[in-house]
mmCIF file of C-alpha atoms and ligand atoms in Angstrom:
data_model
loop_
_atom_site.group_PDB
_atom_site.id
_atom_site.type_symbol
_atom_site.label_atom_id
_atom_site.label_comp_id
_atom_site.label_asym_id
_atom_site.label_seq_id
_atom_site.Cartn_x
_atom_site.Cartn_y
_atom_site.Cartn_z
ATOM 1 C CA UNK A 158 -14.130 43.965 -1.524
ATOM 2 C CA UNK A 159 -13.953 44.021 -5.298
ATOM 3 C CA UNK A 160 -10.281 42.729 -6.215
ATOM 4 C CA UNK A 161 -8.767 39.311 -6.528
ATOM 5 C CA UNK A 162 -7.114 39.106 -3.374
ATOM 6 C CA UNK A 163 -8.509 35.619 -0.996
ATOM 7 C CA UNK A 164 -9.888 36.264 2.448
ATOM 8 C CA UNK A 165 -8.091 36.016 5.654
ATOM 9 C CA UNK A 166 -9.710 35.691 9.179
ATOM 10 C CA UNK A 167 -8.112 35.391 12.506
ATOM 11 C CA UNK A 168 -9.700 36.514 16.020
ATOM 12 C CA UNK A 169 -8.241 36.350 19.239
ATOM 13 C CA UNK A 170 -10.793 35.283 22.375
ATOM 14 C CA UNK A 171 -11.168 38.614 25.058
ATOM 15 C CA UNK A 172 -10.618 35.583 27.975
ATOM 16 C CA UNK A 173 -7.680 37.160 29.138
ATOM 17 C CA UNK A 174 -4.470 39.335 28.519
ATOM 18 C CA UNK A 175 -2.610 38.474 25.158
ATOM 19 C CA UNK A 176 0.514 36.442 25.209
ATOM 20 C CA UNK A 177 3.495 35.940 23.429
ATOM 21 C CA UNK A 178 1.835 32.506 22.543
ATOM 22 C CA UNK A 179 -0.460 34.623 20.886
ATOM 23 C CA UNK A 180 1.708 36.884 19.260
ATOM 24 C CA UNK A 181 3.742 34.130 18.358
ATOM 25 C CA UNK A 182 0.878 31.442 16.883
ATOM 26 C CA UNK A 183 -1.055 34.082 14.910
ATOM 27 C CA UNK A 184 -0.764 37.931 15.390
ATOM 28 C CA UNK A 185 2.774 37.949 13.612
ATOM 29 C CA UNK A 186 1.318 36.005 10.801
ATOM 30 C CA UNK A 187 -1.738 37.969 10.806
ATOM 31 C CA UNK A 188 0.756 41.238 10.623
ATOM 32 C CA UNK A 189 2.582 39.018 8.039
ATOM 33 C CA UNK A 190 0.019 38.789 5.655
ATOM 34 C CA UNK A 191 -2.145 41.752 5.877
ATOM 35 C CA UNK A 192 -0.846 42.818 2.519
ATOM 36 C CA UNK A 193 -1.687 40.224 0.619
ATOM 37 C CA UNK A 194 -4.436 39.053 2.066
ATOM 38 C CA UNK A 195 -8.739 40.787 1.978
ATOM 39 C CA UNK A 196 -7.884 40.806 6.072
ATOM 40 C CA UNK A 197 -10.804 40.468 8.616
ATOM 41 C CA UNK A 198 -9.610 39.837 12.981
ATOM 42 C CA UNK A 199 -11.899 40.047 15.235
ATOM 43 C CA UNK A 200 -11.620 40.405 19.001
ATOM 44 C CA UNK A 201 -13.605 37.279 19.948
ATOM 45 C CA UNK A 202 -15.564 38.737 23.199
ATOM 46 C CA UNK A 203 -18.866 36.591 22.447
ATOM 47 C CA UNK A 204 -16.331 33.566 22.483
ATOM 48 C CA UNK A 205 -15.263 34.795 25.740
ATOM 49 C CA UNK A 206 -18.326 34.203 27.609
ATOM 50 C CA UNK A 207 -18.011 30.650 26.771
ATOM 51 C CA UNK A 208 -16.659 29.967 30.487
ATOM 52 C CA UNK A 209 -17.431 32.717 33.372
ATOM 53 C CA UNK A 210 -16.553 36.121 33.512
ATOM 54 C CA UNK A 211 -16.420 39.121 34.925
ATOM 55 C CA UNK A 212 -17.878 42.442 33.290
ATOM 56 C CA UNK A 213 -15.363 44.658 34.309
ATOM 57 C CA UNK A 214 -12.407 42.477 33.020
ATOM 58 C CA UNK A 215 -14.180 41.445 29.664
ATOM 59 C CA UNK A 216 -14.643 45.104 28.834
ATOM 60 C CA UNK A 217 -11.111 46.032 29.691
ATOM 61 C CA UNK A 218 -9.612 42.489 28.352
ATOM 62 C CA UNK A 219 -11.584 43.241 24.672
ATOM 63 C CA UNK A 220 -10.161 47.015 24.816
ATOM 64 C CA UNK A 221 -6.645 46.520 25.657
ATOM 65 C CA UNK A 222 -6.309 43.235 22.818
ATOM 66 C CA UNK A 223 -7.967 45.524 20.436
ATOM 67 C CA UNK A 224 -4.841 48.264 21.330
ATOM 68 C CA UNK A 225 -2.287 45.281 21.646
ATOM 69 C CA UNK A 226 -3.268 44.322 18.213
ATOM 70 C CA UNK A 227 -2.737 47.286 16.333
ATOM 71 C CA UNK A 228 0.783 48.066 18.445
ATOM 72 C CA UNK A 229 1.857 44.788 17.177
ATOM 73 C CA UNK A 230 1.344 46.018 14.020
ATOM 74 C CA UNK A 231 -2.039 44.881 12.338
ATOM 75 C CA UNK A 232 -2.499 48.074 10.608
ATOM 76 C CA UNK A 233 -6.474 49.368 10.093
ATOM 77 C CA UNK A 234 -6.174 50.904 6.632
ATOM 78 C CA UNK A 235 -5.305 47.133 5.642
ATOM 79 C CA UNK A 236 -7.277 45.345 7.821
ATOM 80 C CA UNK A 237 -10.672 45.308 8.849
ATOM 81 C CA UNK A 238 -10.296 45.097 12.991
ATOM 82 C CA UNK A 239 -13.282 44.854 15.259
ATOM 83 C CA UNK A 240 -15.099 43.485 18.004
ATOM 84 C CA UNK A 241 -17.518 40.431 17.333
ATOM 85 C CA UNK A 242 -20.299 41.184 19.247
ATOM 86 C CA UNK A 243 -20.194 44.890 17.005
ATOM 87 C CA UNK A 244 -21.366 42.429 14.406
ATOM 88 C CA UNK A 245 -24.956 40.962 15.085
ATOM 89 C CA UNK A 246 -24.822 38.429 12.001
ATOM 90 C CA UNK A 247 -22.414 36.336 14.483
ATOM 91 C CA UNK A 248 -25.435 35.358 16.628
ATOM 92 C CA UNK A 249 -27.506 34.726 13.903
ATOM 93 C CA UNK A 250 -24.917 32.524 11.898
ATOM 94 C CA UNK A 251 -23.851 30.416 15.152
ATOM 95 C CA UNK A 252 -27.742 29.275 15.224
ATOM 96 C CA UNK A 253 -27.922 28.126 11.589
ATOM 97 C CA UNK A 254 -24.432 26.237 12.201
ATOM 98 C CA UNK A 255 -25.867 24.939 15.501
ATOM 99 C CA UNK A 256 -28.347 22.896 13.202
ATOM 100 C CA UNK A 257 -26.119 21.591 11.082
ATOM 101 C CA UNK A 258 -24.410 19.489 13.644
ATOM 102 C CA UNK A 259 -24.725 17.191 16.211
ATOM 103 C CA UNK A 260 -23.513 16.605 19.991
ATOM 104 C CA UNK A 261 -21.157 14.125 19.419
ATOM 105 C CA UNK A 262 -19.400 15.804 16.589
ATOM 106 C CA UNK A 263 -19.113 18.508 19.526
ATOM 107 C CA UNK A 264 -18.167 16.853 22.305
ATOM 108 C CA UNK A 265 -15.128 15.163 20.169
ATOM 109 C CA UNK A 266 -13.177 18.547 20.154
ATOM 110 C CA UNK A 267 -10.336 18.375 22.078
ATOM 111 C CA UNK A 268 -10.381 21.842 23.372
ATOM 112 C CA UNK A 269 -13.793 20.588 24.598
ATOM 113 C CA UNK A 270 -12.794 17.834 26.467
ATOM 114 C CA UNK A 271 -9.572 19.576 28.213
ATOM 115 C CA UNK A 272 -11.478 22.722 29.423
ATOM 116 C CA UNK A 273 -14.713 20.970 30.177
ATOM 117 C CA UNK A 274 -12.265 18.555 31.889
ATOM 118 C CA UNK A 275 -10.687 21.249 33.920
ATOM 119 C CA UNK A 276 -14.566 22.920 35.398
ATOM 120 C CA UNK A 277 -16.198 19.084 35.543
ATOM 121 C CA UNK A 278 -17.531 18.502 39.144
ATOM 122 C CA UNK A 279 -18.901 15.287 40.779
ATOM 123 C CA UNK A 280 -21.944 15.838 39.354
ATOM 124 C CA UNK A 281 -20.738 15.713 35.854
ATOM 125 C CA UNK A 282 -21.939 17.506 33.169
ATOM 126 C CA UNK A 283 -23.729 20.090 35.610
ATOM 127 C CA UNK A 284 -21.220 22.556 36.348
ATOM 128 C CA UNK A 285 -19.839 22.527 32.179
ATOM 129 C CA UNK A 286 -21.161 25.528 30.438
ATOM 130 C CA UNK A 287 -23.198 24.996 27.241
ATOM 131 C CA UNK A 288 -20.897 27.348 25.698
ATOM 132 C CA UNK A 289 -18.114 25.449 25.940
ATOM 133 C CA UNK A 290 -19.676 22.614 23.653
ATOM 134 C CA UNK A 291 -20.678 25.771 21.355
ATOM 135 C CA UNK A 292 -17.827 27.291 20.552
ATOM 136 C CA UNK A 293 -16.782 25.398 17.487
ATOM 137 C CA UNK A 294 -20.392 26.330 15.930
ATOM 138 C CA UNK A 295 -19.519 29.717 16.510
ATOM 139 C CA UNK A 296 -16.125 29.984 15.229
ATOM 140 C CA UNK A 297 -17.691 27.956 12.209
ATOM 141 C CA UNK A 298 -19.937 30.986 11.939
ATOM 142 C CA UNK A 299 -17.193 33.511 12.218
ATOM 143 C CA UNK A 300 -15.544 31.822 9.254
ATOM 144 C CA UNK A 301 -18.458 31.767 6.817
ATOM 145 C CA UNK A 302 -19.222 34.913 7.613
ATOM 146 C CA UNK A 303 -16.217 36.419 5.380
ATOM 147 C CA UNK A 304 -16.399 33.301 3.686
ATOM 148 C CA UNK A 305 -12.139 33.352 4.537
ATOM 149 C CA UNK A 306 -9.433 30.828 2.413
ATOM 150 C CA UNK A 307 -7.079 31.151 5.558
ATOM 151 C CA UNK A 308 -7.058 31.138 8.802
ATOM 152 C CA UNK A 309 -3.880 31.694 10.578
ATOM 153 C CA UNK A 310 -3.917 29.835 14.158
ATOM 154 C CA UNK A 311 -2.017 27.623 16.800
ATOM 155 C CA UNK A 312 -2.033 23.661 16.264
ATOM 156 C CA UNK A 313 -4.864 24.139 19.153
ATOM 157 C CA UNK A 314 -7.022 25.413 16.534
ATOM 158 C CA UNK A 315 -6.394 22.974 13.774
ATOM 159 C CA UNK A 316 -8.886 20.863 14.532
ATOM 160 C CA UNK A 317 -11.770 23.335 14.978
ATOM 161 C CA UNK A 318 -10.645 24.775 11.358
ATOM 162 C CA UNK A 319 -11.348 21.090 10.031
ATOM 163 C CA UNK A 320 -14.710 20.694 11.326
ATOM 164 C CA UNK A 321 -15.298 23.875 9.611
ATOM 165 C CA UNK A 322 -14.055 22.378 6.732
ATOM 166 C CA UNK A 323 -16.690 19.665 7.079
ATOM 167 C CA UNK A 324 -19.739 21.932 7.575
ATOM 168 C CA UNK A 325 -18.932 23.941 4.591
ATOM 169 C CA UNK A 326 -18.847 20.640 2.793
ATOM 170 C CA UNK A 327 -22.003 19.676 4.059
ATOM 171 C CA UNK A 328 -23.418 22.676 3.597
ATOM 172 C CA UNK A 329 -22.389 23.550 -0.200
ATOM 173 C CA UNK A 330 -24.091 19.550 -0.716
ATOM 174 C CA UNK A 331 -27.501 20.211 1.114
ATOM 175 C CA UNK A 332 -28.274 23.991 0.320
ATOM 176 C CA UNK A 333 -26.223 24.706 -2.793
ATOM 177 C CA UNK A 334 -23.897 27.613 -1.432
ATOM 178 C CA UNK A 335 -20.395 28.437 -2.928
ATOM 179 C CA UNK A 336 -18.796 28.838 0.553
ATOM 180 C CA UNK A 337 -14.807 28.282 0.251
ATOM 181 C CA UNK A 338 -12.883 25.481 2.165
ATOM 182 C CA UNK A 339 -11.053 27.341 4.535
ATOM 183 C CA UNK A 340 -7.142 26.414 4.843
ATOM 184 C CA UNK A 341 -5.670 26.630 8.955
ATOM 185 C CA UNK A 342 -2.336 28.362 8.109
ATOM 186 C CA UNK A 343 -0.046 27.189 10.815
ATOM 187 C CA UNK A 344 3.104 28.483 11.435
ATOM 188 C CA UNK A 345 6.204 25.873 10.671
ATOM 189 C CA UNK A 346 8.257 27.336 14.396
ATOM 190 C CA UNK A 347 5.593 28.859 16.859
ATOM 191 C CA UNK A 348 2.540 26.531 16.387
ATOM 192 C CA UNK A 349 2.530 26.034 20.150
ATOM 193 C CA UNK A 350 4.418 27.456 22.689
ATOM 194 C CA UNK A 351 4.635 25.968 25.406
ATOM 195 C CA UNK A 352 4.383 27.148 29.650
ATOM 196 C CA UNK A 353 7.373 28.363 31.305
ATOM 197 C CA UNK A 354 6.447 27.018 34.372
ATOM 198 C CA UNK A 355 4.896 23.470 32.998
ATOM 199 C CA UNK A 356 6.622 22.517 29.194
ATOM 200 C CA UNK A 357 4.201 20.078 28.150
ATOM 201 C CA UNK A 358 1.435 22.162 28.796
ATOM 202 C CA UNK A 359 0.508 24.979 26.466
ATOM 203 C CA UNK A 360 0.658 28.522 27.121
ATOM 204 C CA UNK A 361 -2.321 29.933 27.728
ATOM 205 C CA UNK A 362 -4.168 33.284 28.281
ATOM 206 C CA UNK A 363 -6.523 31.259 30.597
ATOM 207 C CA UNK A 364 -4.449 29.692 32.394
ATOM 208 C CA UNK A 365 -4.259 30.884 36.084
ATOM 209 C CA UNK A 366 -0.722 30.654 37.306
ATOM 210 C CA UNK A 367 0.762 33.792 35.736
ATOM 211 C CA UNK A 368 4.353 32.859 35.980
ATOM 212 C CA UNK A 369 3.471 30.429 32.922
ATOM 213 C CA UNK A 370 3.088 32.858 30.297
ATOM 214 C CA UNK A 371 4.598 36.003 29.114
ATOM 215 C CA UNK A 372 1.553 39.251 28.540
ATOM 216 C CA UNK A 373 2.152 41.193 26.144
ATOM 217 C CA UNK A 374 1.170 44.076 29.140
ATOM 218 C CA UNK A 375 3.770 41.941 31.732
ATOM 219 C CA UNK A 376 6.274 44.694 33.227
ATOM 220 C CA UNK A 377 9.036 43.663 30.730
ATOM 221 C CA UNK A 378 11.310 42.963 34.081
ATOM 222 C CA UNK A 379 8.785 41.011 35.423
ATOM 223 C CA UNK A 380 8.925 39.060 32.041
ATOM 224 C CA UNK A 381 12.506 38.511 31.963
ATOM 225 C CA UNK A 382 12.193 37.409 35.328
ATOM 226 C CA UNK A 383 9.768 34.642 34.263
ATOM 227 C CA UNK A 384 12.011 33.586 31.506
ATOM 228 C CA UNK A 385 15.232 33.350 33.715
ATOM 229 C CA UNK A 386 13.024 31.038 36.072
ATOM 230 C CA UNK A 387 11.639 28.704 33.103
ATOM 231 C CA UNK A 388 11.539 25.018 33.900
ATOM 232 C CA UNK A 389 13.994 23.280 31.671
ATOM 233 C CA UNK A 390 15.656 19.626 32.510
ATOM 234 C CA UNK A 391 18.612 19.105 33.900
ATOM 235 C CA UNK A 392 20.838 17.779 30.993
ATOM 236 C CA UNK A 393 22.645 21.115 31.031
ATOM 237 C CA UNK A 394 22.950 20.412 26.624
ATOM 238 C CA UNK A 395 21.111 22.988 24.217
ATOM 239 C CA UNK A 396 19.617 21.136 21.205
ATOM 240 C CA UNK A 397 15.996 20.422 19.730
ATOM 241 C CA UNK A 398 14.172 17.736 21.176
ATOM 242 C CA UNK A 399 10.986 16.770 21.947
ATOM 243 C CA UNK A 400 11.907 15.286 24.681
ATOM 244 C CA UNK A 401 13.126 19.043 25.935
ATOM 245 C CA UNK A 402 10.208 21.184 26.015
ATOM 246 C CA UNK A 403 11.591 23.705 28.227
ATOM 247 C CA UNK A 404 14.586 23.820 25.959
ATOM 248 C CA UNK A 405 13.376 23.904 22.721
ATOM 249 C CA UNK A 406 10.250 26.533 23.937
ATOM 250 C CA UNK A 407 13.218 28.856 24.578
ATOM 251 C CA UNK A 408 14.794 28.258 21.254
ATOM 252 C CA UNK A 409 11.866 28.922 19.723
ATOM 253 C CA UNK A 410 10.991 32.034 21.421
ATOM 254 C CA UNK A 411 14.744 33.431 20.564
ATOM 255 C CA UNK A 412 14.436 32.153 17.000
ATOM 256 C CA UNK A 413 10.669 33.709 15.963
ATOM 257 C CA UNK A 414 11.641 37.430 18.061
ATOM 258 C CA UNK A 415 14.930 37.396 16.193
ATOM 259 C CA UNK A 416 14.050 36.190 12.828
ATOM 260 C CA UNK A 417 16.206 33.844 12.292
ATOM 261 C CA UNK A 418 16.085 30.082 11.401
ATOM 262 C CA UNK A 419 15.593 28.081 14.210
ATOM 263 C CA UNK A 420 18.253 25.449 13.248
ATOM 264 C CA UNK A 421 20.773 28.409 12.895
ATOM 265 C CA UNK A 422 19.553 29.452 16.424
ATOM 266 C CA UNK A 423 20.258 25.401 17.626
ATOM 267 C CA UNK A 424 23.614 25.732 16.414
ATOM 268 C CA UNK A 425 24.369 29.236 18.302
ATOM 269 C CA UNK A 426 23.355 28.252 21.546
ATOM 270 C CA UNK A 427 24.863 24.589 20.832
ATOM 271 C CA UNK A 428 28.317 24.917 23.115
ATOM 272 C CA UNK A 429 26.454 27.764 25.461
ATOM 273 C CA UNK A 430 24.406 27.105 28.627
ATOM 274 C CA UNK A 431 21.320 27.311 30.088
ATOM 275 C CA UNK A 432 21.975 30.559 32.309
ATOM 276 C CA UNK A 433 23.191 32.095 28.776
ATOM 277 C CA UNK A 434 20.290 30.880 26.759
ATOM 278 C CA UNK A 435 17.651 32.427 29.539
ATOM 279 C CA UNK A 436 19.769 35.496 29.875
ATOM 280 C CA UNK A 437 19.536 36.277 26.087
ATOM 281 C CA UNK A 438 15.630 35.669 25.307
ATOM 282 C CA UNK A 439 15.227 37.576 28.333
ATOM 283 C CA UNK A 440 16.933 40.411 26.612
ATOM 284 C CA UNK A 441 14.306 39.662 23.649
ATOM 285 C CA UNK A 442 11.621 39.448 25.524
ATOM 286 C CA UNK A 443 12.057 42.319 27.584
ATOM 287 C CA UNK A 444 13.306 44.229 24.673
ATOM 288 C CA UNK A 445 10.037 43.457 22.334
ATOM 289 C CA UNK A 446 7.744 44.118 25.474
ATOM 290 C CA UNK A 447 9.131 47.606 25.526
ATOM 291 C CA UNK A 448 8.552 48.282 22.285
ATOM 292 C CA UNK A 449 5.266 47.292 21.983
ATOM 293 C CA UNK A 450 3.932 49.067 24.896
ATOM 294 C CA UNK A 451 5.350 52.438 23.502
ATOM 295 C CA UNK A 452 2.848 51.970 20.712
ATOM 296 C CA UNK A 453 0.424 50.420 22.631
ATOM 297 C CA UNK A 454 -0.412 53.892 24.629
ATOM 298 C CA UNK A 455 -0.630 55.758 21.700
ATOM 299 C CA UNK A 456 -3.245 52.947 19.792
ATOM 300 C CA UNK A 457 -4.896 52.328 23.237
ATOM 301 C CA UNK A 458 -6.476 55.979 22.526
ATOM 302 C CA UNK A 459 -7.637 55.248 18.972
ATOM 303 C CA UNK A 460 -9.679 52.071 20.096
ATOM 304 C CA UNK A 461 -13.076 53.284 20.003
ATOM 305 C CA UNK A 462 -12.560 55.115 17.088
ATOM 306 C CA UNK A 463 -11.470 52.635 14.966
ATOM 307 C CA UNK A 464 -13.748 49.692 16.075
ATOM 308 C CA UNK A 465 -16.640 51.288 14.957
ATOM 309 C CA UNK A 466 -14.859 51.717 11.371
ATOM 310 C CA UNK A 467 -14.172 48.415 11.598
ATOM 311 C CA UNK A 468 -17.418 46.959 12.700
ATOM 312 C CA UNK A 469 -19.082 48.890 9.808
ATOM 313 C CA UNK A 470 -16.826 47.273 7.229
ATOM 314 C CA UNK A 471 -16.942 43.764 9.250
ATOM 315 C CA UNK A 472 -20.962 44.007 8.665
ATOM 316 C CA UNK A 473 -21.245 44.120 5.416
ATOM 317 C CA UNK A 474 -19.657 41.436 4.349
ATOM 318 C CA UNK A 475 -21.206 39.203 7.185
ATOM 319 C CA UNK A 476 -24.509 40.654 6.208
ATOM 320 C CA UNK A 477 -24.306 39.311 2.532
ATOM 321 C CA UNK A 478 -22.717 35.920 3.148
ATOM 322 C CA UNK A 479 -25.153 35.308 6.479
ATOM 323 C CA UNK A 480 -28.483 36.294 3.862
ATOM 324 C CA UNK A 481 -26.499 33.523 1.610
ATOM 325 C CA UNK A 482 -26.900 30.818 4.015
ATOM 326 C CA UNK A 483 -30.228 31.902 4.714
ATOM 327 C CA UNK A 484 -31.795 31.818 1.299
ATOM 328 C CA UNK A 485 -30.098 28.514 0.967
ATOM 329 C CA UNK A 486 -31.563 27.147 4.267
ATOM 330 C CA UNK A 487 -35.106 28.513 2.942
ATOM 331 C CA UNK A 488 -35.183 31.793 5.288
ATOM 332 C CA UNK A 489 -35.512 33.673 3.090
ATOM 333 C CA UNK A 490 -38.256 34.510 0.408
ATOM 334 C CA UNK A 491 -36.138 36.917 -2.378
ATOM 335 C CA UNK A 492 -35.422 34.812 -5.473
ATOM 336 C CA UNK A 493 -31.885 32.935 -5.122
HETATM 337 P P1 ATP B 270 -7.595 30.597 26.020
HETATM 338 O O1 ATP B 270 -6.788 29.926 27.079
HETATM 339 O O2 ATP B 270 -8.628 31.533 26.550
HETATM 340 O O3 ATP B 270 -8.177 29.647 24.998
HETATM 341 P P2 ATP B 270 -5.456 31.177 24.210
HETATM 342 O O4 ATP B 270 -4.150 31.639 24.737
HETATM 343 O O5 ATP B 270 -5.588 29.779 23.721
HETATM 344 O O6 ATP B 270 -6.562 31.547 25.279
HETATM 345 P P3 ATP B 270 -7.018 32.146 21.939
HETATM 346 O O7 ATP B 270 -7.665 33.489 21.924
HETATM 347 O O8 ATP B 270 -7.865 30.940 22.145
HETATM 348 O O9 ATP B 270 -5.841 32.192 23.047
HETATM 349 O O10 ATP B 270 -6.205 31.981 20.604
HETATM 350 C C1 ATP B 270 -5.735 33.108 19.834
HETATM 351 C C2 ATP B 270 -4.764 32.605 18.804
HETATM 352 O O11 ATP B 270 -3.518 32.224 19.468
HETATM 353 C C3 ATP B 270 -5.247 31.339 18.075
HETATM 354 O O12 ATP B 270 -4.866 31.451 16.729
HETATM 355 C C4 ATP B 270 -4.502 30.228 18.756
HETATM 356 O O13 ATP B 270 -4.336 29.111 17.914
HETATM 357 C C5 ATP B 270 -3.159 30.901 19.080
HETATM 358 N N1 ATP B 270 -2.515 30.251 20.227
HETATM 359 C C6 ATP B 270 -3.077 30.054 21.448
HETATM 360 N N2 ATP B 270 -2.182 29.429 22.264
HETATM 361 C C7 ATP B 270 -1.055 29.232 21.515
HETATM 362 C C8 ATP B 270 0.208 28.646 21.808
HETATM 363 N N3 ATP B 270 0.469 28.141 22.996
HETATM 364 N N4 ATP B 270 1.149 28.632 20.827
HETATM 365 C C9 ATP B 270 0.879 29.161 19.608
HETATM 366 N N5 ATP B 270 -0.304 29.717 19.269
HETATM 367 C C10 ATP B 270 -1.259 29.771 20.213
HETATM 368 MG MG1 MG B 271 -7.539 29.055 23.030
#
């Protein structure tokens, strides 16, 4: 895109249904930014093969995050939204990263070594799926791609956005390309939210005990159900503390869906209780569920529509920054 606007990039992985942890860690900043930002988000459905999965749920999972994303606002005649796999030149580009690094740069990732962790069997590396170990490579990829400044995400993604820092680094030095540093932008309240049912743990669209996260496609009773049985402690006092997960996950919920400053949200709950703190971001929660799912069955319609004005947009950009890398690398026999 001709104009002086920098580049954003987000994408969202087709493993499962969206949460609020989503919402909350990057689709309100995506929505946030859209404006200001040259915005690329992808649905992420080649990094959702990275573990197993079933056909019939990938293709509905990619469809209905696709939907969820434009009811919660990422708007198409701002952004370019699409599906990764739409986009050939992500294959391509996670090979040439591949190269560039090495297995125990890899197998230093954290998310590596918590979800290879979870699927490791006695016969150790057997039952972990390559894919698992690739998926920094490919979200490298995705990056360079549309050559993006920012990259709104979770602290869970922080570190995977530094070790694309590093590879761009490395390869500016070895083949002389111009691709920018990419920045994680992180939000200050939201960067992880945690699981109702298990505080210190994050919440996760993976994660197999559904009572642990809020969908985005939850019945919202069902979802202020799950917040009125949240684990909390049982100090019965409402303040910020890392020492009260449960507590300050709720606080943090109320103060992002309200939009309000989270120490002015400490203070309002500070001489409440806990039945009165779950009964009002239930409210929220139930409230914003509704909400989004009147848009999401109108958007829900306009999916296959739009993807494919997406993808068209999505490859050529990739095209031109993946032929880049490739003259760089030697691939290539057109003058530089
Ligand atoms: P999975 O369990 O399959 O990895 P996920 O819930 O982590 O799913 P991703 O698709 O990996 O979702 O991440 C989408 C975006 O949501 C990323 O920017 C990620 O950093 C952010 N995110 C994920 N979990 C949280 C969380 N608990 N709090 C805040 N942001 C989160
Ligand atoms: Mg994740």
């Amino acid at each position: 895109m001709l104009n002086n606007k920098k580049t954003l990039l987000s994408g969202i992985t087709s493993t499962g249904k969206v949460t609020l942890a989503n919402y909350i860690g990057a689709i309100k900043n995506i929505v946030a930014l859209q404006n200001e930002y040259n915005t690329y988000v992808f649905i992420a459905d080649l990094h959702a093969l990275t573990l197993p999965i079933e056909p019939k749920v990938l293709e509905e999972n990619r469809k209905n995050i696709y939907a969820l994303l434009m009811a919660c606002g990422v708007d198409t005649t701002k952004t370019t939204l699409f599906f990764q796999s739409d986009v050939m030149e992500h294959g391509l580009m996670n090979w040439l990263i591949l190269t560039q690094t090495t297995i125990g740069e890899l197998s230093r990732m954290t998310q590596f070594k918590d979800k290879s962790q979870k699927v490791r069997s006695s016969n150790g590396m057997e039952t972990i799926p390559t894919g698992l170990l690739m998926y920094p490579t490919l979200m490298v990829g995705d990056i360079l791609l549309y050559n993006a400044d920012i990259i709104p995400v979770g602290i869970d993604q922080k570190q995977h956005v530094e070790l694309t820092r590093n590879i761009v680094q490395r390869l500016n030095n070895k083949y002389k390309t111009d691709f920018k540093t990419p920045e994680p932008f992180i939000p200050k309240v939201g960067a992880k939210i945690m699981s109702l049912t298990e505080p210190t743990k994050k919440m996760s669209k993976s994660d197999i005990n559904p009572k642990s996260s809020i969908y985005l496609l939850d019945d919202p009773n069902e979802a202020y159900k799950k917040i009125i049985k949240a684990v909390t402690d049982s100090e019965g006092k409402i303040y910020l503390s890392d020492e009260k997960p449960g507590i300050k996950n709720l606080l943090t919920i109320h103060s992002v869906l309200k939009n309000e400053d989270i120490l002015k949200t400490e203070s309002y709950f500070k001489n409440k209780n806990y039945g009165e703190l779950k009964e009002e971001v239930a409210i929220l929660v139930k409230n914003f569920l509704i909400d989004i799912q009147a848009k999401y069955k109108i958007t829900i319609n306009q999916v296959d529509q739009e993807s494919k004005m997406g993808a068209q947009k999505a490859r050529i950009i990739a095209n031109q920054n993946l032929t880049k890398l490739m003259k760089g690398i030697g691939l290539n026999n057109e003058s530089k």
